[in-house]
Amino acid sequence: MSARVILFASLTLCAVLGVGGELLRPDPERRNFEFFPDMARSPAAESQSPSSVLPGGITHQGLPEGVVVRGGESFRYGPGPEEATRAGRELVNPLEHSAETLARGAELYRAFCVVCHGADGNGGGSVVQRGMLPPPSLLGARARQIADGELYHLLTRGQGTMASYALQLGPLQRWQVIHHVRALQGATR
Ligand code: HEC
């Protein structure tokens, strides 16, 4: 390496260190220098707004396949009658029959089910009185035969024209409602 190159390199180094040192020196009176402002200030995206970079043009991306939310529910049964039957065979109501569970179940039933199924469960709720086709009676032979686990599957996944109630009712609440349905059927357990 020639002497000129070494000299040039040292001068450049001094200049860089000098400028850098000046910029980095703490001075409470002066704003800090931002080396990479793009990293400090990324564009803020609103979760419900469209996106020009994310898949599907949607900002609010769903969970990747197979992710289990911490503290969330893992329900190992898919939709459909076969899975419902399997749930009926395998799941048991974890809640003991108690006055408190029943009271809570009745309250949830009043809030979420009564409009269609009616207070006594025979399918004459207020929306039926306004013209909706009546749902099957919860006091009918089929509803009495459905196992608790199958009922839980129905509330979690929905059945036919009845939607899932998994968003409105947490797992324990679904089991509480099931206690109430059994009470309506006069088959408390
Ligand atoms: C918007 C009206 C509506 C609401 C609200 C509703 N259901 Fe249903 N439910 C239906 C309909 C319609 C069916 C028939 C579904 C099918 O098989 O096509 C049904 C079916 C059922 C069945 C199965 C009955 C059978 O004989 O197959 C049960 C049990 C049941 N509902 C319980 C509930 C409970 C518990 C709630 C409250 C968490 C609830 N439903 C809320 C409309 C409703």
PDB file of C-alpha atoms and ligand atoms in Angstrom:
ATOM      1  CA  MET A   1       0.000   0.000   0.000  1.00  0.00           C
ATOM      2  CA  SER A   2       1.448   3.346  -0.918  1.00  0.00           C
ATOM      3  CA  ALA A   3       1.959   6.069   1.633  1.00  0.00           C
ATOM      4  CA  ARG A   4      -0.623   8.241  -0.132  1.00  0.00           C
ATOM      5  CA  VAL A   5      -3.298   5.637   0.190  1.00  0.00           C
ATOM      6  CA  ILE A   6      -2.542   5.181   3.898  1.00  0.00           C
ATOM      7  CA  LEU A   7      -2.640   8.918   4.428  1.00  0.00           C
ATOM      8  CA  PHE A   8      -5.932   9.231   2.569  1.00  0.00           C
ATOM      9  CA  ALA A   9      -7.443   6.341   4.514  1.00  0.00           C
ATOM     10  CA  SER A  10      -6.378   7.814   7.857  1.00  0.00           C
ATOM     11  CA  LEU A  11      -7.747  11.233   6.958  1.00  0.00           C
ATOM     12  CA  THR A  12     -11.061   9.701   5.935  1.00  0.00           C
ATOM     13  CA  LEU A  13     -11.187   7.706   9.185  1.00  0.00           C
ATOM     14  CA  CYS A  14     -10.477  10.831  11.230  1.00  0.00           C
ATOM     15  CA  ALA A  15     -13.162  12.736   9.355  1.00  0.00           C
ATOM     16  CA  VAL A  16     -15.739   9.959   9.898  1.00  0.00           C
ATOM     17  CA  LEU A  17     -14.884   9.572  13.578  1.00  0.00           C
ATOM     18  CA  GLY A  18     -14.840  13.301  14.055  1.00  0.00           C
ATOM     19  CA  VAL A  19     -18.229  13.874  12.448  1.00  0.00           C
ATOM     20  CA  GLY A  20     -19.669  10.730  14.049  1.00  0.00           C
ATOM     21  CA  GLY A  21     -18.275  11.705  17.440  1.00  0.00           C
ATOM     22  CA  GLU A  22     -19.762  15.161  17.100  1.00  0.00           C
ATOM     23  CA  LEU A  23     -23.131  13.720  16.162  1.00  0.00           C
ATOM     24  CA  LEU A  24     -23.169  11.082  18.875  1.00  0.00           C
ATOM     25  CA  ARG A  25     -21.954  13.235  21.728  1.00  0.00           C
ATOM     26  CA  PRO A  26     -24.698  13.438  24.323  1.00  0.00           C
ATOM     27  CA  ASP A  27     -26.083  16.938  24.478  1.00  0.00           C
ATOM     28  CA  PRO A  28     -29.376  17.299  26.333  1.00  0.00           C
ATOM     29  CA  GLU A  29     -29.980  20.577  24.544  1.00  0.00           C
ATOM     30  CA  ARG A  30     -29.958  18.993  21.119  1.00  0.00           C
ATOM     31  CA  ARG A  31     -32.077  16.387  19.375  1.00  0.00           C
ATOM     32  CA  ASN A  32     -30.341  13.074  18.765  1.00  0.00           C
ATOM     33  CA  PHE A  33     -29.306  12.272  15.261  1.00  0.00           C
ATOM     34  CA  GLU A  34     -31.389   9.530  13.636  1.00  0.00           C
ATOM     35  CA  PHE A  35     -29.255   7.223  11.541  1.00  0.00           C
ATOM     36  CA  PHE A  36     -32.138   5.039  10.282  1.00  0.00           C
ATOM     37  CA  PRO A  37     -35.357   7.034  10.623  1.00  0.00           C
ATOM     38  CA  ASP A  38     -37.227   4.369   8.614  1.00  0.00           C
ATOM     39  CA  MET A  39     -36.660   1.874  11.403  1.00  0.00           C
ATOM     40  CA  ALA A  40     -37.772   4.237  14.140  1.00  0.00           C
ATOM     41  CA  ARG A  41     -40.786   5.516  12.259  1.00  0.00           C
ATOM     42  CA  SER A  42     -42.464   2.768  10.259  1.00  0.00           C
ATOM     43  CA  PRO A  43     -45.774   3.582   8.578  1.00  0.00           C
ATOM     44  CA  ALA A  44     -48.630   2.786  11.013  1.00  0.00           C
ATOM     45  CA  ALA A  45     -51.316   0.544   9.514  1.00  0.00           C
ATOM     46  CA  GLU A  46     -54.896   0.517  10.797  1.00  0.00           C
ATOM     47  CA  SER A  47     -55.990  -3.079  11.390  1.00  0.00           C
ATOM     48  CA  GLN A  48     -59.222  -2.727   9.394  1.00  0.00           C
ATOM     49  CA  SER A  49     -57.693  -0.828   6.463  1.00  0.00           C
ATOM     50  CA  PRO A  50     -56.605  -2.332   3.122  1.00  0.00           C
ATOM     51  CA  SER A  51     -52.931  -3.152   2.692  1.00  0.00           C
ATOM     52  CA  SER A  52     -50.756  -2.830  -0.390  1.00  0.00           C
ATOM     53  CA  VAL A  53     -48.127  -5.262   0.927  1.00  0.00           C
ATOM     54  CA  LEU A  54     -49.856  -8.015   2.934  1.00  0.00           C
ATOM     55  CA  PRO A  55     -51.445 -11.137   1.403  1.00  0.00           C
ATOM     56  CA  GLY A  56     -54.994 -10.665   0.134  1.00  0.00           C
ATOM     57  CA  GLY A  57     -54.655  -6.893   0.470  1.00  0.00           C
ATOM     58  CA  ILE A  58     -55.811  -7.158   4.103  1.00  0.00           C
ATOM     59  CA  THR A  59     -53.954  -5.554   7.015  1.00  0.00           C
ATOM     60  CA  HIS A  60     -55.563  -7.681   9.724  1.00  0.00           C
ATOM     61  CA  GLN A  61     -54.141 -11.135   8.916  1.00  0.00           C
ATOM     62  CA  GLY A  62     -55.639 -14.247  10.513  1.00  0.00           C
ATOM     63  CA  LEU A  63     -53.631 -16.658  12.649  1.00  0.00           C
ATOM     64  CA  PRO A  64     -51.311 -18.972  10.729  1.00  0.00           C
ATOM     65  CA  GLU A  65     -52.502 -22.564  10.334  1.00  0.00           C
ATOM     66  CA  GLY A  66     -52.032 -24.671  13.472  1.00  0.00           C
ATOM     67  CA  VAL A  67     -51.489 -21.807  15.933  1.00  0.00           C
ATOM     68  CA  VAL A  68     -53.062 -22.384  19.346  1.00  0.00           C
ATOM     69  CA  VAL A  69     -53.823 -19.169  21.197  1.00  0.00           C
ATOM     70  CA  ARG A  70     -52.430 -19.176  24.740  1.00  0.00           C
ATOM     71  CA  GLY A  71     -55.349 -19.650  27.114  1.00  0.00           C
ATOM     72  CA  GLY A  72     -57.583 -20.216  24.093  1.00  0.00           C
ATOM     73  CA  GLU A  73     -59.833 -23.134  23.390  1.00  0.00           C
ATOM     74  CA  SER A  74     -58.609 -26.149  21.495  1.00  0.00           C
ATOM     75  CA  PHE A  75     -61.559 -27.984  20.021  1.00  0.00           C
ATOM     76  CA  ARG A  76     -60.493 -31.171  18.280  1.00  0.00           C
ATOM     77  CA  TYR A  77     -63.713 -31.716  16.339  1.00  0.00           C
ATOM     78  CA  GLY A  78     -64.462 -30.440  12.858  1.00  0.00           C
ATOM     79  CA  PRO A  79     -67.932 -29.466  11.638  1.00  0.00           C
ATOM     80  CA  GLY A  80     -70.533 -31.991  10.482  1.00  0.00           C
ATOM     81  CA  PRO A  81     -72.673 -34.785  11.913  1.00  0.00           C
ATOM     82  CA  GLU A  82     -69.904 -37.415  12.179  1.00  0.00           C
ATOM     83  CA  GLU A  83     -67.705 -35.155  14.221  1.00  0.00           C
ATOM     84  CA  ALA A  84     -70.749 -34.221  16.320  1.00  0.00           C
ATOM     85  CA  THR A  85     -71.370 -37.892  17.064  1.00  0.00           C
ATOM     86  CA  ARG A  86     -67.718 -38.400  17.971  1.00  0.00           C
ATOM     87  CA  ALA A  87     -67.844 -35.385  20.317  1.00  0.00           C
ATOM     88  CA  GLY A  88     -71.014 -36.890  21.813  1.00  0.00           C
ATOM     89  CA  ARG A  89     -69.168 -40.106  22.581  1.00  0.00           C
ATOM     90  CA  GLU A  90     -66.017 -38.500  23.949  1.00  0.00           C
ATOM     91  CA  LEU A  91     -66.941 -35.287  25.769  1.00  0.00           C
ATOM     92  CA  VAL A  92     -68.599 -35.053  29.168  1.00  0.00           C
ATOM     93  CA  ASN A  93     -69.972 -31.986  30.858  1.00  0.00           C
ATOM     94  CA  PRO A  94     -67.177 -30.934  33.245  1.00  0.00           C
ATOM     95  CA  LEU A  95     -69.592 -28.925  35.414  1.00  0.00           C
ATOM     96  CA  GLU A  96     -71.363 -30.515  38.335  1.00  0.00           C
ATOM     97  CA  HIS A  97     -75.063 -29.961  38.520  1.00  0.00           C
ATOM     98  CA  SER A  98     -75.510 -27.083  41.000  1.00  0.00           C
ATOM     99  CA  ALA A  99     -77.951 -24.277  41.676  1.00  0.00           C
ATOM    100  CA  GLU A 100     -75.342 -21.735  40.616  1.00  0.00           C
ATOM    101  CA  THR A 101     -74.552 -23.473  37.307  1.00  0.00           C
ATOM    102  CA  LEU A 102     -78.245 -23.810  36.557  1.00  0.00           C
ATOM    103  CA  ALA A 103     -78.928 -20.162  37.353  1.00  0.00           C
ATOM    104  CA  ARG A 104     -76.094 -19.047  35.095  1.00  0.00           C
ATOM    105  CA  GLY A 105     -77.208 -21.419  32.335  1.00  0.00           C
ATOM    106  CA  ALA A 106     -80.764 -20.065  32.517  1.00  0.00           C
ATOM    107  CA  GLU A 107     -79.471 -16.521  32.269  1.00  0.00           C
ATOM    108  CA  LEU A 108     -77.361 -17.333  29.194  1.00  0.00           C
ATOM    109  CA  TYR A 109     -80.266 -19.188  27.608  1.00  0.00           C
ATOM    110  CA  ARG A 110     -82.456 -16.093  28.116  1.00  0.00           C
ATOM    111  CA  ALA A 111     -79.809 -13.929  26.473  1.00  0.00           C
ATOM    112  CA  PHE A 112     -78.848 -16.114  23.516  1.00  0.00           C
ATOM    113  CA  CYS A 113     -81.376 -18.849  22.816  1.00  0.00           C
ATOM    114  CA  VAL A 114     -84.805 -17.719  23.897  1.00  0.00           C
ATOM    115  CA  VAL A 115     -85.506 -15.556  20.825  1.00  0.00           C
ATOM    116  CA  CYS A 116     -85.697 -18.682  18.677  1.00  0.00           C
ATOM    117  CA  HIS A 117     -86.227 -21.621  20.996  1.00  0.00           C
ATOM    118  CA  GLY A 118     -88.696 -19.933  23.382  1.00  0.00           C
ATOM    119  CA  ALA A 119     -88.526 -19.750  27.174  1.00  0.00           C
ATOM    120  CA  ASP A 120     -89.779 -23.310  27.603  1.00  0.00           C
ATOM    121  CA  GLY A 121     -87.710 -24.675  24.682  1.00  0.00           C
ATOM    122  CA  ASN A 122     -90.598 -25.629  22.427  1.00  0.00           C
ATOM    123  CA  GLY A 123     -89.449 -23.414  19.548  1.00  0.00           C
ATOM    124  CA  GLY A 124     -91.919 -20.557  19.862  1.00  0.00           C
ATOM    125  CA  GLY A 125     -89.489 -17.667  20.416  1.00  0.00           C
ATOM    126  CA  SER A 126     -90.219 -14.086  19.413  1.00  0.00           C
ATOM    127  CA  VAL A 127     -88.539 -14.305  16.004  1.00  0.00           C
ATOM    128  CA  VAL A 128     -90.686 -17.335  15.198  1.00  0.00           C
ATOM    129  CA  GLN A 129     -93.766 -15.296  16.065  1.00  0.00           C
ATOM    130  CA  ARG A 130     -92.530 -12.766  13.488  1.00  0.00           C
ATOM    131  CA  GLY A 131     -92.299 -15.338  10.713  1.00  0.00           C
ATOM    132  CA  MET A 132     -89.024 -17.260  11.053  1.00  0.00           C
ATOM    133  CA  LEU A 133     -89.358 -21.000  10.555  1.00  0.00           C
ATOM    134  CA  PRO A 134     -89.508 -22.575  14.013  1.00  0.00           C
ATOM    135  CA  PRO A 135     -86.429 -24.496  15.150  1.00  0.00           C
ATOM    136  CA  PRO A 136     -86.964 -28.052  16.339  1.00  0.00           C
ATOM    137  CA  SER A 137     -88.318 -28.254  19.874  1.00  0.00           C
ATOM    138  CA  LEU A 138     -85.687 -28.794  22.536  1.00  0.00           C
ATOM    139  CA  LEU A 139     -88.246 -30.977  24.287  1.00  0.00           C
ATOM    140  CA  GLY A 140     -88.591 -33.302  21.273  1.00  0.00           C
ATOM    141  CA  ALA A 141     -87.354 -36.883  21.110  1.00  0.00           C
ATOM    142  CA  ARG A 142     -84.237 -36.030  19.100  1.00  0.00           C
ATOM    143  CA  ALA A 143     -83.134 -33.151  21.332  1.00  0.00           C
ATOM    144  CA  ARG A 144     -83.525 -35.383  24.382  1.00  0.00           C
ATOM    145  CA  GLN A 145     -81.356 -38.068  22.815  1.00  0.00           C
ATOM    146  CA  ILE A 146     -78.497 -35.760  21.808  1.00  0.00           C
ATOM    147  CA  ALA A 147     -75.565 -36.452  24.139  1.00  0.00           C
ATOM    148  CA  ASP A 148     -74.100 -33.566  26.123  1.00  0.00           C
ATOM    149  CA  GLY A 149     -70.926 -33.661  24.035  1.00  0.00           C
ATOM    150  CA  GLU A 150     -72.965 -33.459  20.853  1.00  0.00           C
ATOM    151  CA  LEU A 151     -74.817 -30.435  22.204  1.00  0.00           C
ATOM    152  CA  TYR A 152     -71.459 -28.891  22.986  1.00  0.00           C
ATOM    153  CA  HIS A 153     -70.376 -29.591  19.418  1.00  0.00           C
ATOM    154  CA  LEU A 154     -73.581 -28.001  18.124  1.00  0.00           C
ATOM    155  CA  LEU A 155     -72.998 -24.834  20.155  1.00  0.00           C
ATOM    156  CA  THR A 156     -69.340 -24.716  19.113  1.00  0.00           C
ATOM    157  CA  ARG A 157     -69.628 -25.522  15.412  1.00  0.00           C
ATOM    158  CA  GLY A 158     -73.286 -24.842  14.644  1.00  0.00           C
ATOM    159  CA  GLN A 159     -75.668 -27.300  13.014  1.00  0.00           C
ATOM    160  CA  GLY A 160     -77.582 -26.858   9.751  1.00  0.00           C
ATOM    161  CA  THR A 161     -79.227 -23.449   9.885  1.00  0.00           C
ATOM    162  CA  MET A 162     -78.231 -22.773  13.491  1.00  0.00           C
ATOM    163  CA  ALA A 163     -75.039 -20.745  13.739  1.00  0.00           C
ATOM    164  CA  SER A 164     -72.118 -21.462  16.050  1.00  0.00           C
ATOM    165  CA  TYR A 165     -72.269 -19.750  19.448  1.00  0.00           C
ATOM    166  CA  ALA A 166     -68.548 -20.144  20.128  1.00  0.00           C
ATOM    167  CA  LEU A 167     -67.961 -16.397  19.887  1.00  0.00           C
ATOM    168  CA  GLN A 168     -70.817 -15.458  22.189  1.00  0.00           C
ATOM    169  CA  LEU A 169     -70.345 -18.225  24.762  1.00  0.00           C
ATOM    170  CA  GLY A 170     -67.026 -19.326  26.254  1.00  0.00           C
ATOM    171  CA  PRO A 171     -66.471 -23.074  26.817  1.00  0.00           C
ATOM    172  CA  LEU A 172     -67.771 -23.088  30.397  1.00  0.00           C
ATOM    173  CA  GLN A 173     -70.768 -20.987  29.428  1.00  0.00           C
ATOM    174  CA  ARG A 174     -71.687 -23.528  26.750  1.00  0.00           C
ATOM    175  CA  TRP A 175     -71.662 -26.277  29.364  1.00  0.00           C
ATOM    176  CA  GLN A 176     -73.781 -24.085  31.673  1.00  0.00           C
ATOM    177  CA  VAL A 177     -76.381 -23.590  28.919  1.00  0.00           C
ATOM    178  CA  ILE A 178     -76.397 -27.343  28.346  1.00  0.00           C
ATOM    179  CA  HIS A 179     -77.294 -27.835  32.013  1.00  0.00           C
ATOM    180  CA  HIS A 180     -80.219 -25.486  31.466  1.00  0.00           C
ATOM    181  CA  VAL A 181     -81.372 -27.310  28.320  1.00  0.00           C
ATOM    182  CA  ARG A 182     -81.351 -30.555  30.338  1.00  0.00           C
ATOM    183  CA  ALA A 183     -83.319 -28.840  33.083  1.00  0.00           C
ATOM    184  CA  LEU A 184     -85.900 -27.707  30.500  1.00  0.00           C
ATOM    185  CA  GLN A 185     -86.150 -31.299  29.370  1.00  0.00           C
ATOM    186  CA  GLY A 186     -86.747 -32.338  32.949  1.00  0.00           C
ATOM    187  CA  ALA A 187     -83.722 -34.578  32.798  1.00  0.00           C
ATOM    188  CA  THR A 188     -81.379 -32.773  35.122  1.00  0.00           C
ATOM    189  CA  ARG A 189     -77.969 -34.336  35.515  1.00  0.00           C
TER     190      ARG A 189
HETATM  191  C1  HEC B   1     -81.499 -17.567  15.379  1.00  0.00           C
HETATM  192  C2  HEC B   1     -82.286 -18.639  15.964  1.00  0.00           C
HETATM  193  C3  HEC B   1     -81.598 -19.563  16.938  1.00  0.00           C
HETATM  194  C4  HEC B   1     -80.932 -19.240  18.101  1.00  0.00           C
HETATM  195  C5  HEC B   1     -80.687 -17.862  18.674  1.00  0.00           C
HETATM  196  C6  HEC B   1     -80.528 -20.503  18.679  1.00  0.00           C
HETATM  197  N1  HEC B   1     -80.922 -21.538  17.906  1.00  0.00           N
HETATM  198 FE1  HEC B   1     -80.722 -23.501  18.332  1.00  0.00          FE
HETATM  199  N2  HEC B   1     -81.526 -23.982  16.545  1.00  0.00           N
HETATM  200  C7  HEC B   1     -82.029 -23.095  15.621  1.00  0.00           C
HETATM  201  C8  HEC B   1     -82.392 -23.792  14.421  1.00  0.00           C
HETATM  202  C9  HEC B   1     -82.986 -23.168  13.170  1.00  0.00           C
HETATM  203  C10 HEC B   1     -82.097 -25.160  14.643  1.00  0.00           C
HETATM  204  C11 HEC B   1     -82.228 -26.303  13.659  1.00  0.00           C
HETATM  205  C12 HEC B   1     -80.866 -26.428  12.989  1.00  0.00           C
HETATM  206  C13 HEC B   1     -80.787 -27.492  11.927  1.00  0.00           C
HETATM  207  O1  HEC B   1     -80.597 -28.665  12.310  1.00  0.00           O
HETATM  208  O2  HEC B   1     -80.878 -27.133  10.749  1.00  0.00           O
HETATM  209  C14 HEC B   1     -81.572 -25.233  16.003  1.00  0.00           C
HETATM  210  C15 HEC B   1     -81.182 -26.405  16.606  1.00  0.00           C
HETATM  211  C16 HEC B   1     -80.837 -26.518  17.938  1.00  0.00           C
HETATM  212  C17 HEC B   1     -80.662 -27.761  18.645  1.00  0.00           C
HETATM  213  C18 HEC B   1     -80.809 -29.146  18.056  1.00  0.00           C
HETATM  214  C19 HEC B   1     -82.243 -29.580  18.121  1.00  0.00           C
HETATM  215  C20 HEC B   1     -82.486 -30.832  17.334  1.00  0.00           C
HETATM  216  O3  HEC B   1     -83.490 -31.491  17.623  1.00  0.00           O
HETATM  217  O4  HEC B   1     -81.680 -31.149  16.423  1.00  0.00           O
HETATM  218  C21 HEC B   1     -80.309 -27.445  19.942  1.00  0.00           C
HETATM  219  C22 HEC B   1     -80.041 -28.420  21.061  1.00  0.00           C
HETATM  220  C23 HEC B   1     -80.248 -26.004  20.013  1.00  0.00           C
HETATM  221  N3  HEC B   1     -80.590 -25.477  18.798  1.00  0.00           N
HETATM  222  C24 HEC B   1     -79.898 -25.300  21.146  1.00  0.00           C
HETATM  223  C25 HEC B   1     -79.714 -23.930  21.155  1.00  0.00           C
HETATM  224  C26 HEC B   1     -79.137 -23.210  22.271  1.00  0.00           C
HETATM  225  C27 HEC B   1     -78.705 -23.841  23.591  1.00  0.00           C
HETATM  226  C28 HEC B   1     -79.083 -21.901  21.893  1.00  0.00           C
HETATM  227  C29 HEC B   1     -78.517 -20.755  22.662  1.00  0.00           C
HETATM  228  C30 HEC B   1     -77.102 -20.781  22.944  1.00  0.00           C
HETATM  229  C31 HEC B   1     -79.638 -21.793  20.565  1.00  0.00           C
HETATM  230  N4  HEC B   1     -79.981 -23.036  20.143  1.00  0.00           N
HETATM  231  C32 HEC B   1     -79.805 -20.604  19.860  1.00  0.00           C
HETATM  232  C33 HEC B   1     -82.156 -21.720  15.794  1.00  0.00           C
HETATM  233  C34 HEC B   1     -81.592 -21.017  16.829  1.00  0.00           C
END
